[in-house]
Every structure is written in C-alpha cells, then in structure tokens.
mmCIF file of C-alpha atoms in Angstrom:
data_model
loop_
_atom_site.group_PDB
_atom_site.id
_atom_site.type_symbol
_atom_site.label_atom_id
_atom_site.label_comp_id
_atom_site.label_asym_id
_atom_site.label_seq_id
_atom_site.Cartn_x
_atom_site.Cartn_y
_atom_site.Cartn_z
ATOM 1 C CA UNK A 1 46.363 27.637 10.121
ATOM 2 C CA UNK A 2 45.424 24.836 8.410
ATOM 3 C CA UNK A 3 45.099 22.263 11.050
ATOM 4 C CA UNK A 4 46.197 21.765 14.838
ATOM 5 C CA UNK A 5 47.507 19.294 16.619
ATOM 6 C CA UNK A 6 45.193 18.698 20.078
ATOM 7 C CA UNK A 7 46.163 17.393 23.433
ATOM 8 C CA UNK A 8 44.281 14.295 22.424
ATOM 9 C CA UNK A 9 46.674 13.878 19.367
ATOM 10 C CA UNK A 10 43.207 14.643 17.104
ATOM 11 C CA UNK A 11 43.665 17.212 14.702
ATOM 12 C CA UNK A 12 41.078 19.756 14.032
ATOM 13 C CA UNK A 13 40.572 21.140 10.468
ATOM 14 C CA UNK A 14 39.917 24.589 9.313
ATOM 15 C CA UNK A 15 39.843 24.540 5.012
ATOM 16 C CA UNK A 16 37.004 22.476 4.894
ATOM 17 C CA UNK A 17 35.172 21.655 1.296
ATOM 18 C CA UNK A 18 31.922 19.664 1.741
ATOM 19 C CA UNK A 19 30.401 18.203 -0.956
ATOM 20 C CA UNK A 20 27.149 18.131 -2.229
ATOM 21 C CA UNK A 21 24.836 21.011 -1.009
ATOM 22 C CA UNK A 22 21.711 18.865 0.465
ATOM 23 C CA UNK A 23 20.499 19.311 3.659
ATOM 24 C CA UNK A 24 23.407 17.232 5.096
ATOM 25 C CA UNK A 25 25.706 19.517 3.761
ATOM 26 C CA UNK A 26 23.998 22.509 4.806
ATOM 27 C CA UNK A 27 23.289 21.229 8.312
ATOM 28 C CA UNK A 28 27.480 20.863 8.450
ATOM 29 C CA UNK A 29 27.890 24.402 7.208
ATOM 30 C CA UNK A 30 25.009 25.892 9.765
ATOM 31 C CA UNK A 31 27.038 23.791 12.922
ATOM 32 C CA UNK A 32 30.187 24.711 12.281
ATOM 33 C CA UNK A 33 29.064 28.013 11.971
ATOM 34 C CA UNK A 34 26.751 28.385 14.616
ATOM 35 C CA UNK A 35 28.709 26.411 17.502
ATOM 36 C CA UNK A 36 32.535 26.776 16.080
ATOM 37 C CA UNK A 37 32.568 30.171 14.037
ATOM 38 C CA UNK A 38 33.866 28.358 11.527
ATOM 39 C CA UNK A 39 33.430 28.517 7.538
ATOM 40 C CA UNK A 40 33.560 25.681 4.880
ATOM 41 C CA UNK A 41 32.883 25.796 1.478
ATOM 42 C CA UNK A 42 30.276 23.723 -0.178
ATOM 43 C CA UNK A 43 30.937 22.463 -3.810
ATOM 44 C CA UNK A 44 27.808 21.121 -6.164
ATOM 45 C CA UNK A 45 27.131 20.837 -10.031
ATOM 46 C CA UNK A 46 23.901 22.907 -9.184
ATOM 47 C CA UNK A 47 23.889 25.109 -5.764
ATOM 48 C CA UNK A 48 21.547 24.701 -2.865
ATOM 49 C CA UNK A 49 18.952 21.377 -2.215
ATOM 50 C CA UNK A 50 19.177 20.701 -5.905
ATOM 51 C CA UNK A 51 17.593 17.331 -5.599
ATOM 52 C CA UNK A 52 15.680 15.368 -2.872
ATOM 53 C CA UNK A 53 16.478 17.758 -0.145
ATOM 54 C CA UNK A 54 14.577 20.503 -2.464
ATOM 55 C CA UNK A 55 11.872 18.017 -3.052
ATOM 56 C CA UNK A 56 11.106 15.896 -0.276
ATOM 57 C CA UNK A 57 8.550 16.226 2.295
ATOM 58 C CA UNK A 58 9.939 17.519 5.397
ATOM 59 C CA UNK A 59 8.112 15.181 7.700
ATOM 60 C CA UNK A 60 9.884 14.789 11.174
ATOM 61 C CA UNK A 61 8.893 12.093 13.727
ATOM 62 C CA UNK A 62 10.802 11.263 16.670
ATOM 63 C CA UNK A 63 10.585 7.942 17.679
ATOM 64 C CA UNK A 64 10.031 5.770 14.944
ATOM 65 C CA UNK A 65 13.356 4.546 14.553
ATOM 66 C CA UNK A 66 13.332 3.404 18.382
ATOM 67 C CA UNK A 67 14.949 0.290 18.742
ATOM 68 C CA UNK A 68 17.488 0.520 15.466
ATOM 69 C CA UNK A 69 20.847 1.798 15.558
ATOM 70 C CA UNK A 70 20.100 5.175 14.530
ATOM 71 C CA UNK A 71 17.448 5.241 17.399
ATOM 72 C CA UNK A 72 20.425 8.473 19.013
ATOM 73 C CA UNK A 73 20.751 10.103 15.855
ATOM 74 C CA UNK A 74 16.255 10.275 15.197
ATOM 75 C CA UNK A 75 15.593 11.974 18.789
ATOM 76 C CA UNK A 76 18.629 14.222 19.272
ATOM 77 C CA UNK A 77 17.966 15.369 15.441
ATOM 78 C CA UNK A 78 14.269 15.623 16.451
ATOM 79 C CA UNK A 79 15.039 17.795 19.294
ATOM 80 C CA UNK A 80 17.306 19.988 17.201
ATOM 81 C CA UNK A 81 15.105 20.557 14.250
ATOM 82 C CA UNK A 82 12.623 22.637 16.938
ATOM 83 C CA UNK A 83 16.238 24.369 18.026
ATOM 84 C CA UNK A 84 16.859 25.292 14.345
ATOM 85 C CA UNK A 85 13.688 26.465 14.130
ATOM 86 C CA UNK A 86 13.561 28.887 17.410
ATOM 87 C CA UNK A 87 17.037 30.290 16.033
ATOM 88 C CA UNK A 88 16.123 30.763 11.814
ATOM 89 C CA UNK A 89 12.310 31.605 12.627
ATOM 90 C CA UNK A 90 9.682 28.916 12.226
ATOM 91 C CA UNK A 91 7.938 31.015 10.093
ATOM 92 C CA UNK A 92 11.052 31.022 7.854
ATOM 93 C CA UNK A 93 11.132 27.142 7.101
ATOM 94 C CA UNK A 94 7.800 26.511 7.855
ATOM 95 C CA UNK A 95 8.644 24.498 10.862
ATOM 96 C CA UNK A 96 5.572 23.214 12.587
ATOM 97 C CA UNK A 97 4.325 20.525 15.174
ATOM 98 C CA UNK A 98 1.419 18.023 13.616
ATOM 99 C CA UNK A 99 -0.802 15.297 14.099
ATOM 100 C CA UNK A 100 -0.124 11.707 12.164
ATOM 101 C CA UNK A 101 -2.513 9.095 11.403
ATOM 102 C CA UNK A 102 -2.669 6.036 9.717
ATOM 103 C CA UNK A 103 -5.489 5.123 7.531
ATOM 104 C CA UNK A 104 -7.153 2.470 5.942
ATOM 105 C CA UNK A 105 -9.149 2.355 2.957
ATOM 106 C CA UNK A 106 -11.528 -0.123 1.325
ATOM 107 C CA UNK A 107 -9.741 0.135 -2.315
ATOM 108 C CA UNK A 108 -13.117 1.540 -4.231
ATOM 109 C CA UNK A 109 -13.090 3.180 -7.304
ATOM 110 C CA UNK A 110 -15.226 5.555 -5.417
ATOM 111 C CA UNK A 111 -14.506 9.246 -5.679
ATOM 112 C CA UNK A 112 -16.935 10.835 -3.047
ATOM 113 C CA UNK A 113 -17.912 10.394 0.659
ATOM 114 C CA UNK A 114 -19.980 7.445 1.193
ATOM 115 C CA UNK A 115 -20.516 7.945 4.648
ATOM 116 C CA UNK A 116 -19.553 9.746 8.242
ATOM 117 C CA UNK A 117 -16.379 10.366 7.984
ATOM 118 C CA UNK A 118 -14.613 8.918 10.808
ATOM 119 C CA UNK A 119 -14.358 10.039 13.823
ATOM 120 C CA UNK A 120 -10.663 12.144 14.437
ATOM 121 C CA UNK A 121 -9.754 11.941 10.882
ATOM 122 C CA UNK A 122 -9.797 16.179 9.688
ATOM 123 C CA UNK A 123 -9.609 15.712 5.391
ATOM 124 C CA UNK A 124 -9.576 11.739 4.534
ATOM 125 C CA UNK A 125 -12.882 11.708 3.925
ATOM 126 C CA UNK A 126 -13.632 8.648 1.431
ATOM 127 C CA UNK A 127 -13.009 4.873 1.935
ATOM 128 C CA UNK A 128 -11.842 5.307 5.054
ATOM 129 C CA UNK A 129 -12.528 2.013 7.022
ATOM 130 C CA UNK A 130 -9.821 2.276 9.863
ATOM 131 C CA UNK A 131 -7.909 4.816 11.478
ATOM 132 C CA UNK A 132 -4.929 4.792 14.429
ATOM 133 C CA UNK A 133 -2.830 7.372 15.554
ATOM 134 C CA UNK A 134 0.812 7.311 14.809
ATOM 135 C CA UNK A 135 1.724 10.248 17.072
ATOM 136 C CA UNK A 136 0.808 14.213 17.937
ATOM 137 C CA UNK A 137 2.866 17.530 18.307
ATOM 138 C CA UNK A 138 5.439 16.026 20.980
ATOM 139 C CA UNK A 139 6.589 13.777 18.767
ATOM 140 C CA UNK A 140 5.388 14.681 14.826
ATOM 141 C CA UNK A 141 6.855 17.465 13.432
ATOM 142 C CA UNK A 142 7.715 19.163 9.594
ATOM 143 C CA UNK A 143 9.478 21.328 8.219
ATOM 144 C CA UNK A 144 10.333 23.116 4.368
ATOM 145 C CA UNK A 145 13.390 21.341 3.769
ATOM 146 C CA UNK A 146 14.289 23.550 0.573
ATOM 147 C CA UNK A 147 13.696 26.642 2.991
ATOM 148 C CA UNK A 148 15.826 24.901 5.375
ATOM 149 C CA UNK A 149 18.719 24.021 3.106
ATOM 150 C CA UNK A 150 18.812 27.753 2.133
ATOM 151 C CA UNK A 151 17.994 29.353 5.332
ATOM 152 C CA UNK A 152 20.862 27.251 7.074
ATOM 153 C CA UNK A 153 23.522 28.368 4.353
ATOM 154 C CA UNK A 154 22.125 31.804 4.534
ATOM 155 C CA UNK A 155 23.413 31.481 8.284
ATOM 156 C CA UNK A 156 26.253 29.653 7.710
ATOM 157 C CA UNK A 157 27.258 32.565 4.631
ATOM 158 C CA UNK A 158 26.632 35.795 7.318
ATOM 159 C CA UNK A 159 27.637 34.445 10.361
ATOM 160 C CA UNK A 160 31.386 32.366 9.333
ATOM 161 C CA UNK A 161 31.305 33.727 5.877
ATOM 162 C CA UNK A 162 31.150 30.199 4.080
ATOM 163 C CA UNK A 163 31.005 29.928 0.664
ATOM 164 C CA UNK A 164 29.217 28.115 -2.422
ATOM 165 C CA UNK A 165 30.598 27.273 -5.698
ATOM 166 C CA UNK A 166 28.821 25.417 -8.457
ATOM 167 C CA UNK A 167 31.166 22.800 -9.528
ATOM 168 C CA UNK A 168 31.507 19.012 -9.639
ATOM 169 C CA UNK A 169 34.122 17.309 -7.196
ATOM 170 C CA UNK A 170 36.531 14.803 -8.696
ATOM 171 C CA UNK A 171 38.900 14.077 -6.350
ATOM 172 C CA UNK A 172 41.609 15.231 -3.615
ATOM 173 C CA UNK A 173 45.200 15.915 -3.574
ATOM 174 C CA UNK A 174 46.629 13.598 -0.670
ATOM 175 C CA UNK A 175 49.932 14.142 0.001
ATOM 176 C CA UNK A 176 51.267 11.257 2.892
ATOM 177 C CA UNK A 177 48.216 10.215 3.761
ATOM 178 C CA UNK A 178 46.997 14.243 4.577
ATOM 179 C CA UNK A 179 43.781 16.048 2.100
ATOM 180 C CA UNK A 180 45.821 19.222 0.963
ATOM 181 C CA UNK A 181 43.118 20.320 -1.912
ATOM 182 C CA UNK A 182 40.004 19.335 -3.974
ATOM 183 C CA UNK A 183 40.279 19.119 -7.913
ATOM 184 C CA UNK A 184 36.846 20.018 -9.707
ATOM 185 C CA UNK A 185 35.900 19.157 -13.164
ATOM 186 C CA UNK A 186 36.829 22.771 -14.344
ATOM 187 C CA UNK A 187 40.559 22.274 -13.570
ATOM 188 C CA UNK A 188 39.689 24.322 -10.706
ATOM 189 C CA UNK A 189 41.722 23.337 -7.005
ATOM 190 C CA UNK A 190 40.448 24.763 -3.785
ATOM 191 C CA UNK A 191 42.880 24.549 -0.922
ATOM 192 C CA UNK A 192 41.493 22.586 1.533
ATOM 193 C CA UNK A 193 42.676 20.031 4.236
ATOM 194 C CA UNK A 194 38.957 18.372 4.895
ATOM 195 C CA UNK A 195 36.718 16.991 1.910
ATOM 196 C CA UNK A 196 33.460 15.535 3.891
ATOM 197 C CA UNK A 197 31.629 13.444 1.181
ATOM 198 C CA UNK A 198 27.992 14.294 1.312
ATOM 199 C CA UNK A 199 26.498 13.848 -2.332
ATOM 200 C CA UNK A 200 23.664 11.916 -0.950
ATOM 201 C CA UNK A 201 22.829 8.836 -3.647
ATOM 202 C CA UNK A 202 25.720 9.764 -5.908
ATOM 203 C CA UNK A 203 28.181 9.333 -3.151
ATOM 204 C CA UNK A 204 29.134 6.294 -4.748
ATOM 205 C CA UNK A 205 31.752 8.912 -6.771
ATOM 206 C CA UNK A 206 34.136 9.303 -3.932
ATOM 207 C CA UNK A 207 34.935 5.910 -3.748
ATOM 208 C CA UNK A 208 38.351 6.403 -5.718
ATOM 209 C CA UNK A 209 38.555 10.540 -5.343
ATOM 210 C CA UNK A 210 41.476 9.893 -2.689
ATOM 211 C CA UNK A 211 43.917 8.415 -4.726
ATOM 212 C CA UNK A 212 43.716 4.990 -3.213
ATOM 213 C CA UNK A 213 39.796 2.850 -3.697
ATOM 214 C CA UNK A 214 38.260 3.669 -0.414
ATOM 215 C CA UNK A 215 36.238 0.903 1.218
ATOM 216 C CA UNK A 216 32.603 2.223 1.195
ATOM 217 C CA UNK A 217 29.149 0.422 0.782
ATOM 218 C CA UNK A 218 27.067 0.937 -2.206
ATOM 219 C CA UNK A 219 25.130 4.197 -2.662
ATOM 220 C CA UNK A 220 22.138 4.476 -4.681
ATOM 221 C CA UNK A 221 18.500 6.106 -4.494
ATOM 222 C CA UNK A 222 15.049 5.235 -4.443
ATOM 223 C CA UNK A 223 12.874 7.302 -6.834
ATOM 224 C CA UNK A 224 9.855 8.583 -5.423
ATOM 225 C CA UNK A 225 7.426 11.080 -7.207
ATOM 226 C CA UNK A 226 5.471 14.087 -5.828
ATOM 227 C CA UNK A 227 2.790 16.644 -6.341
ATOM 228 C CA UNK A 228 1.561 19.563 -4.667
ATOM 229 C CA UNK A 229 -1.914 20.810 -4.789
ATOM 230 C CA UNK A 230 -3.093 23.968 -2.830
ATOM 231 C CA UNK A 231 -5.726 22.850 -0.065
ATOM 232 C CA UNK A 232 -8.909 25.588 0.299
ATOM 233 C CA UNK A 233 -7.631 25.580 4.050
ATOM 234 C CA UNK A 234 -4.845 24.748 6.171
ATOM 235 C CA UNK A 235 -4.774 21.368 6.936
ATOM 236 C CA UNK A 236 -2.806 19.774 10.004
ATOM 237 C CA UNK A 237 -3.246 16.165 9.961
ATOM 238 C CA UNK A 238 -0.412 13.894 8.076
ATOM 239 C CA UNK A 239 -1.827 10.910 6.728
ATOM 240 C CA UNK A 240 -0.094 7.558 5.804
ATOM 241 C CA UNK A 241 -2.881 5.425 3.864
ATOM 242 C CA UNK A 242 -2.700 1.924 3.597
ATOM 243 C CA UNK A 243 -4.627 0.891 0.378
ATOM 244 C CA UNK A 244 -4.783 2.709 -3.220
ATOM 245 C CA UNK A 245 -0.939 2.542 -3.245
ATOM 246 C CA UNK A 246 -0.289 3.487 -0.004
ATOM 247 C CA UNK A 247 0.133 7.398 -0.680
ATOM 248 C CA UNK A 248 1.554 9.786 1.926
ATOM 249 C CA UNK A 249 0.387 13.096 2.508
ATOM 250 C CA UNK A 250 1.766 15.925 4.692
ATOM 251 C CA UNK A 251 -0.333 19.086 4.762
ATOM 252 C CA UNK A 252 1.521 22.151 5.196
ATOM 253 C CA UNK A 253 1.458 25.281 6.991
ATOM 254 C CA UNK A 254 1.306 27.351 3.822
ATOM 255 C CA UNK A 255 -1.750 25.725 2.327
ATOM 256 C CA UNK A 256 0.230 23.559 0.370
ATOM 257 C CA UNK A 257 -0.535 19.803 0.623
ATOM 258 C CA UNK A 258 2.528 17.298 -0.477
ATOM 259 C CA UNK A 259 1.546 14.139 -1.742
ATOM 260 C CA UNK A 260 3.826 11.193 -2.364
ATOM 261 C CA UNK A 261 3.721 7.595 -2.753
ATOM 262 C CA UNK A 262 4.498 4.362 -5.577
ATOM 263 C CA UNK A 263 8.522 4.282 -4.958
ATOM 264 C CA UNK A 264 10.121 2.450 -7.681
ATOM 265 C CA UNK A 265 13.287 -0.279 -6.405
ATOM 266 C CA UNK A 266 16.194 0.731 -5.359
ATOM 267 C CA UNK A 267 18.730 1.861 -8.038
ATOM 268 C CA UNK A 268 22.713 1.407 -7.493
ATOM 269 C CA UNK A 269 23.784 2.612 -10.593
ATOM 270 C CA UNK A 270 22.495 6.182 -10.664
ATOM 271 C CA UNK A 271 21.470 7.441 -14.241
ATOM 272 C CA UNK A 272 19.976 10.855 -13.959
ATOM 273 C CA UNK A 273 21.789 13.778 -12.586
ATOM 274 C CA UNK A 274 21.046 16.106 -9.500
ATOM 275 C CA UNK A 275 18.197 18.209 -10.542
ATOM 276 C CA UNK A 276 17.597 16.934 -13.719
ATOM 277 C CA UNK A 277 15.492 13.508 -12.322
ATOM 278 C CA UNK A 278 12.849 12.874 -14.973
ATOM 279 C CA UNK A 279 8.937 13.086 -14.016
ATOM 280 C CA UNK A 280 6.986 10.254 -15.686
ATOM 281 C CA UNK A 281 3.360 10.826 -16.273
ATOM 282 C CA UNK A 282 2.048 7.669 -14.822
ATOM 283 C CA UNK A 283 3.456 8.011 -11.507
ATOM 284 C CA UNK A 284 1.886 11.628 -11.234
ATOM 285 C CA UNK A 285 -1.693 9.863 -12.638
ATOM 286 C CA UNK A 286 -1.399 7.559 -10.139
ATOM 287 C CA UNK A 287 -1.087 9.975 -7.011
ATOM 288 C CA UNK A 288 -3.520 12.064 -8.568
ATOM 289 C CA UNK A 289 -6.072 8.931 -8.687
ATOM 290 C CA UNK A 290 -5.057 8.193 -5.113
ATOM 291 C CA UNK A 291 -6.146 11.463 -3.975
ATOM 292 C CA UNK A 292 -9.149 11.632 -5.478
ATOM 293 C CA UNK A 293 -10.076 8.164 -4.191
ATOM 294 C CA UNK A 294 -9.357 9.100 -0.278
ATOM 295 C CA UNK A 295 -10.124 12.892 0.058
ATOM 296 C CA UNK A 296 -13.363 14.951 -1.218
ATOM 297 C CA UNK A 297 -11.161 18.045 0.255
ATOM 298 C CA UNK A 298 -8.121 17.604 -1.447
ATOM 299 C CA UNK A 299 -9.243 15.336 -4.598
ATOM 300 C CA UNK A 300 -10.018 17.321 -7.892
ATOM 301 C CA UNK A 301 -7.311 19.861 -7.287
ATOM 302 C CA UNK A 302 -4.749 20.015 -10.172
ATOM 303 C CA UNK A 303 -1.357 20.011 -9.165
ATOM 304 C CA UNK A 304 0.450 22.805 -8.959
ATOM 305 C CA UNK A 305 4.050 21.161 -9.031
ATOM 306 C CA UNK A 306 5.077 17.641 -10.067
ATOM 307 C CA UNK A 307 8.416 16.457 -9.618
ATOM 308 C CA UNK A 308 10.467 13.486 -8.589
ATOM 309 C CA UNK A 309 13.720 12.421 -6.394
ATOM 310 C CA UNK A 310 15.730 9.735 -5.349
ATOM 311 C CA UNK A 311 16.345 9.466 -1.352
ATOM 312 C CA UNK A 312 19.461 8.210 -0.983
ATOM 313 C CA UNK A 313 20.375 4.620 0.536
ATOM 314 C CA UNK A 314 23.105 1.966 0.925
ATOM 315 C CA UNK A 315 23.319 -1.439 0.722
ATOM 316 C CA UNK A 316 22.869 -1.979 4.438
ATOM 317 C CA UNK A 317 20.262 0.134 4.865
ATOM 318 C CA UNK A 318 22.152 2.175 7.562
ATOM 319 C CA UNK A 319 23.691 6.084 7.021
ATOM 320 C CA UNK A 320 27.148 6.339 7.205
ATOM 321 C CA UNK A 321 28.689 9.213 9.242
ATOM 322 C CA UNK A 322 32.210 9.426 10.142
ATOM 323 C CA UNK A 323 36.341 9.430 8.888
ATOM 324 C CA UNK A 324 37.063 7.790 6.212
ATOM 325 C CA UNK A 325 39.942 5.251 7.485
ATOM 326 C CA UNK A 326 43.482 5.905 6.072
ATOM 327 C CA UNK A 327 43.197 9.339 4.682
ATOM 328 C CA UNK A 328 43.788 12.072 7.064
ATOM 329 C CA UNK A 329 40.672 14.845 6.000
ATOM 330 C CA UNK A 330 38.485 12.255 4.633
ATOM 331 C CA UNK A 331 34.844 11.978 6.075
ATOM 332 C CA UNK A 332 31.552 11.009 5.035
ATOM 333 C CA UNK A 333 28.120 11.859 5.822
ATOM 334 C CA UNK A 334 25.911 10.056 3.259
ATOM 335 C CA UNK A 335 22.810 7.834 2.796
ATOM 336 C CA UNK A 336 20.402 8.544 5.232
ATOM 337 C CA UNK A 337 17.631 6.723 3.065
ATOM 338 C CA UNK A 338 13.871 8.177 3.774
ATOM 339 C CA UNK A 339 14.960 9.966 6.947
ATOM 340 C CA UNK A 340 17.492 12.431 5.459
ATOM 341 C CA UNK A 341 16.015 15.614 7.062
ATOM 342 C CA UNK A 342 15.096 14.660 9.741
ATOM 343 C CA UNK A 343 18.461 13.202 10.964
ATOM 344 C CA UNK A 344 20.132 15.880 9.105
ATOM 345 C CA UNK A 345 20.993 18.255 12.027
ATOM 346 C CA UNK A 346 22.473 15.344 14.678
ATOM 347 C CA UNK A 347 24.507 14.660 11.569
ATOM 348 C CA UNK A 348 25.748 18.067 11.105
ATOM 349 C CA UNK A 349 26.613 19.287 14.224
ATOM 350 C CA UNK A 350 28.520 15.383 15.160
ATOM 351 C CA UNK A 351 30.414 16.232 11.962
ATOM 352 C CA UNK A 352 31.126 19.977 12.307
ATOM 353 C CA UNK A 353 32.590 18.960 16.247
ATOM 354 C CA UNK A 354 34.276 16.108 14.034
ATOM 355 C CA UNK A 355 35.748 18.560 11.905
ATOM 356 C CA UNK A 356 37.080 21.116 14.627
ATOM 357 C CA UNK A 357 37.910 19.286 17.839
ATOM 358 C CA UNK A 358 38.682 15.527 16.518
ATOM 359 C CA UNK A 359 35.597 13.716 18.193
ATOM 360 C CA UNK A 360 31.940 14.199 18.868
ATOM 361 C CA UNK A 361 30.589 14.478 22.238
ATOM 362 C CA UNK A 362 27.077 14.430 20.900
ATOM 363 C CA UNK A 363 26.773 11.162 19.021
ATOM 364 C CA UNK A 364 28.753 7.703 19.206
ATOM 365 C CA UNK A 365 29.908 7.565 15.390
ATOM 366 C CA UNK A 366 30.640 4.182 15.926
ATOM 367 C CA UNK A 367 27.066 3.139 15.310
ATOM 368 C CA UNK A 368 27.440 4.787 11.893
ATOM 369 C CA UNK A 369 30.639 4.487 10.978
ATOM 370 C CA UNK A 370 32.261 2.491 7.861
ATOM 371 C CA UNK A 371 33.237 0.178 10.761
ATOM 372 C CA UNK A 372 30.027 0.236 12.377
ATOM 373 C CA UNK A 373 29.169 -3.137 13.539
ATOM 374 C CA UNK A 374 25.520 -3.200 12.146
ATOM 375 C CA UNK A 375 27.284 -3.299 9.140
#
C-alpha cells in the first residue's frame, strides 16, 4: 500500500525517498528499519557521508545545548548514540566515552615544553597556562561518523532491504496536494509518496522541488578544515584550546587524532559540490602550526589526511525537523549546524515514527518545526 489512513486521521507512508545520504539520512533509514521494519530509499549525487558527515569529528556531548530549544533533541540523541552503538558494535564505529578539557595557551611561537605540564592535562603539553574541565565519560562521548553513516545503512540495507541510488533530486510529482514520485536529473522517477529533504547545507534546493515555492529559511554551510595525524599512542582527552586559533582536537580510539579549527563565515550561496569541497593550503598550515605550538606529542607529525567541509546551518541558527506545510509527503530534516551527529539519531527515529504512524512520541517537533516559534 502506499499510504494508510489512521484512526487519528494521520497518514503513514510506506515509498519513502530521502534525500541526501548524511548521517541524517542514514539515521532515518537505520529507525525506520530498526523500530518499523520499514525500507526507504536514499537518493545522492555521490552515495554514503559524501561530505561533512564523512569528514567531521564525531564528538558527542550531552548537555551543552542545555537551556536552548534543542536542549530534548542533544540528550535523547546523546543517549541513543551509546544505543546505536551497543546494537552496530562500538568497535564498529569507534564509539567511545572521553574526557574534555578546555585549555588555555599563552600564544608563543614556542614549539617545545617550557615547563610541568599541567596537572590533568594527558598530551597538551606546551603553552598551556589554564585548564578546566568541560565534562567526562557520562556526558562526553565520540564516535566515527563515516563508519556510522555506513554501518547504519548497512543495517537499514539487511534488515528492511532499503536501497541507495546515486542520483541528484530535482523535484516531486504532487498530484492534489499528495508526493506521488521523485524526478532525478537522469530523467529517472522513483515511485514514492514521502520525499524527506535532508541534503544538509544544500537543502536550500528543495525550496521549489514541490511544484509550489515552499516557505523554508536559508540553508548554507560553514567551511571548516581538518587533518589527521597518527598519535604514537592512544590518546583520550578532547581538547578545545583557546589561543593559537582556537583549534579543536578529538583523539580517537584508533590512534588517529582529528584536528580542526579557523572556520571561515557562513556561506548562503553554496559553490562547491558534495564531495568535491576544495582544501586550501593555508588553512591546513595553520592547524599544522597550531599543533605544533600546543602539543610536543602530537606536533611534528605530518598529516596523514587533509580535507575540508561545510556543516550545515540556517539563518536562525536552529535545525529544522518536521512536515513541510501544504504538501502531503513533504518533510524536512536539515541544518543541524556543528551538532549534526550528534543530534542525528533523535532526528531519525522522530522522523522515521513521523513517517509511519503520523506523529512522534519521542520529540515535540514543534520546537523545530518551520513553524517553530524560536523562529
């Protein structure tokens, strides 16, 4: 059947097409899998975590949006990523608990200890003037998100039998006011009566793909570079410095050591294409100077990988998670800004219960909606 009418008057959805295959995407596919035994199938111009959600850092903290509207979405999505992980394997994603601390440096040119390192700091070894705790293994967390993203559709593939296809969306077929396919750049329709938006900083797209402009707010992305240099042991301390640029670095559980930092503004008219962002050589010197400036350990080290990503964001600052008003299979799960995997999972499994029974029992949407009042 293609959809059913409920005793609510809802109406639940079974030929669902989500697009964009990020970890949003994927965390829709793994839910409605997992708690509906139901299959989707996802649609993007490259296949699985093609952009951020293959290169961002995976770091998970669970109460540092307390106090915001998506204060809900942070914890339960905290909670879940540990679920996630007891189901997929930890081992798989390399899902971990983790110290955090902050640290502050004197801004030297210096490039080797000058001192005793501080007490309860385990690698930032140089400049370090300050130090405070910004939380432990009940509340800091990370996780692989590529090996998420993959692992989830891997699920979501043997257990529903969803389905990928490498394609660009362009738009849906609405017929009075219903989604009854999705058209792809190919000339290629896929019967469907659901399209959930979910193409992250390029979401911007959708706004006239249902035949009528939809009402959304402005997506864009903030560009943020990245290396990865292989630590001589397994570190387990996550750093956020506060001097030399401000660099970020999350240690992880397979010797790598993720480094990130010098964002550039926020962009609204997106340029580049998923998976085909462009690295610039100054940003990578600059985290590599930053390294060597705050860590004997870790400084030195070439870089195994360099890349770069834009985390996706909106005008308002706020995600936006729900229907899309006046088009009957229209939803959208899109701009989740530095937080995208970690609030990934609350977000999938409110929309996969969206999908199939009409309403979520897990999250009130109305916080995120494109009627939300923080908005």
């Amino acid at each position: 059947r293609t959809w059913c009418r409920l005793r609510d008057d809802m109406l639940a959805f079974s030929k669902i097409v989500v697009a964009g295959g990020g970890v949003v995407g994927n965390s829709i596919a793994y839910f409605l899998a997992k708690e509906h035994g139901v299959a989707c199938t996802i649609v993007d111009p490259i296949g699985i975590a093609p952009a951020a959600s293959g290169k961002a850092g995976g770091f998970l903290a669970r109460d540092w949006s307390d106090g915001s509207p998506i204060q809900e979405l942070q914890r339960r999505s905290f909670d879940l990523h540990a679920e996630i992980a007891e189901h997929l394997g930890p081992e798989i994603i390399d899902y971990r608990r983790l110290e955090c601390v902050a640290v502050a440096v004197d801004g030297s040119s210096a490039k080797k200890p000058g001192g005793k390192k501080l007490e309860g700091l385990e690698w930032a070894d140089i400049g370090a003037v300050g130090s405070r705790p910004m939380g432990g293994p009940d509340t800091i967390a990370q996780v692989h998100p590529k090996k998420l993203c993959e692992t989830m559709f891997r699920f979501s593939q043997e257990a529903a039998g969803s389905k990928l296809v490498v394609g660009k969306v362009v738009g849906a077929d609405v017929d009075g006011g219903e989604v009854t396919g999705v058209r792809l750049e190919d000339g290629t329709r896929l019967d469907a009566d659901a399209l959930v938006v979910a193409c992250g900083p390029w979401s911007d797209a959708a706004r006239n793909w249902f035949g009528q402009e939809i009402s959304l707010p402005s997506f864009g992305g903030i560009k943020y570079h990245s290396i990865l240099v292989r630590s001589p042991r397994v570190l387990s301390q996550a750093v956020f410095f506060q001097g030399h640029g401000d660099p970020e670095v999350y240690p992880r559980p397979d010797g790598d050591a993720y480094i990130t930092g010098f964002p550039d503004g926020p962009l609204f008219s997106m340029k580049e294409t998923p998976g085909e962002e462009e690295v610039r050589a100054e940003k990578i010197d600059q985290l590599v100077d930053a390294t060597e400036k705050t860590s004997s350990e870790l400084g030195g080290i070439k870089p195994h990988t360099v890349q770069s990503c834009y985390l996706p964001t909106t005008t308002d600052g706020l995600p936006v998670i729900g229907p899309i008003a006046g088009v009957e299979g229209g939803f959208i799960a899109s701009g989740h800004g530095c937080w995208g995997i970690l609030n990934s999972p609350a977000t999938g499994q409110a929309m996969a219960e969206l999908l199939v029974k009409g309403k979520s029992s897990h999250l009130d949407l109305r916080l995120l909606g494109l009627d939300s009042p923080y908005r």
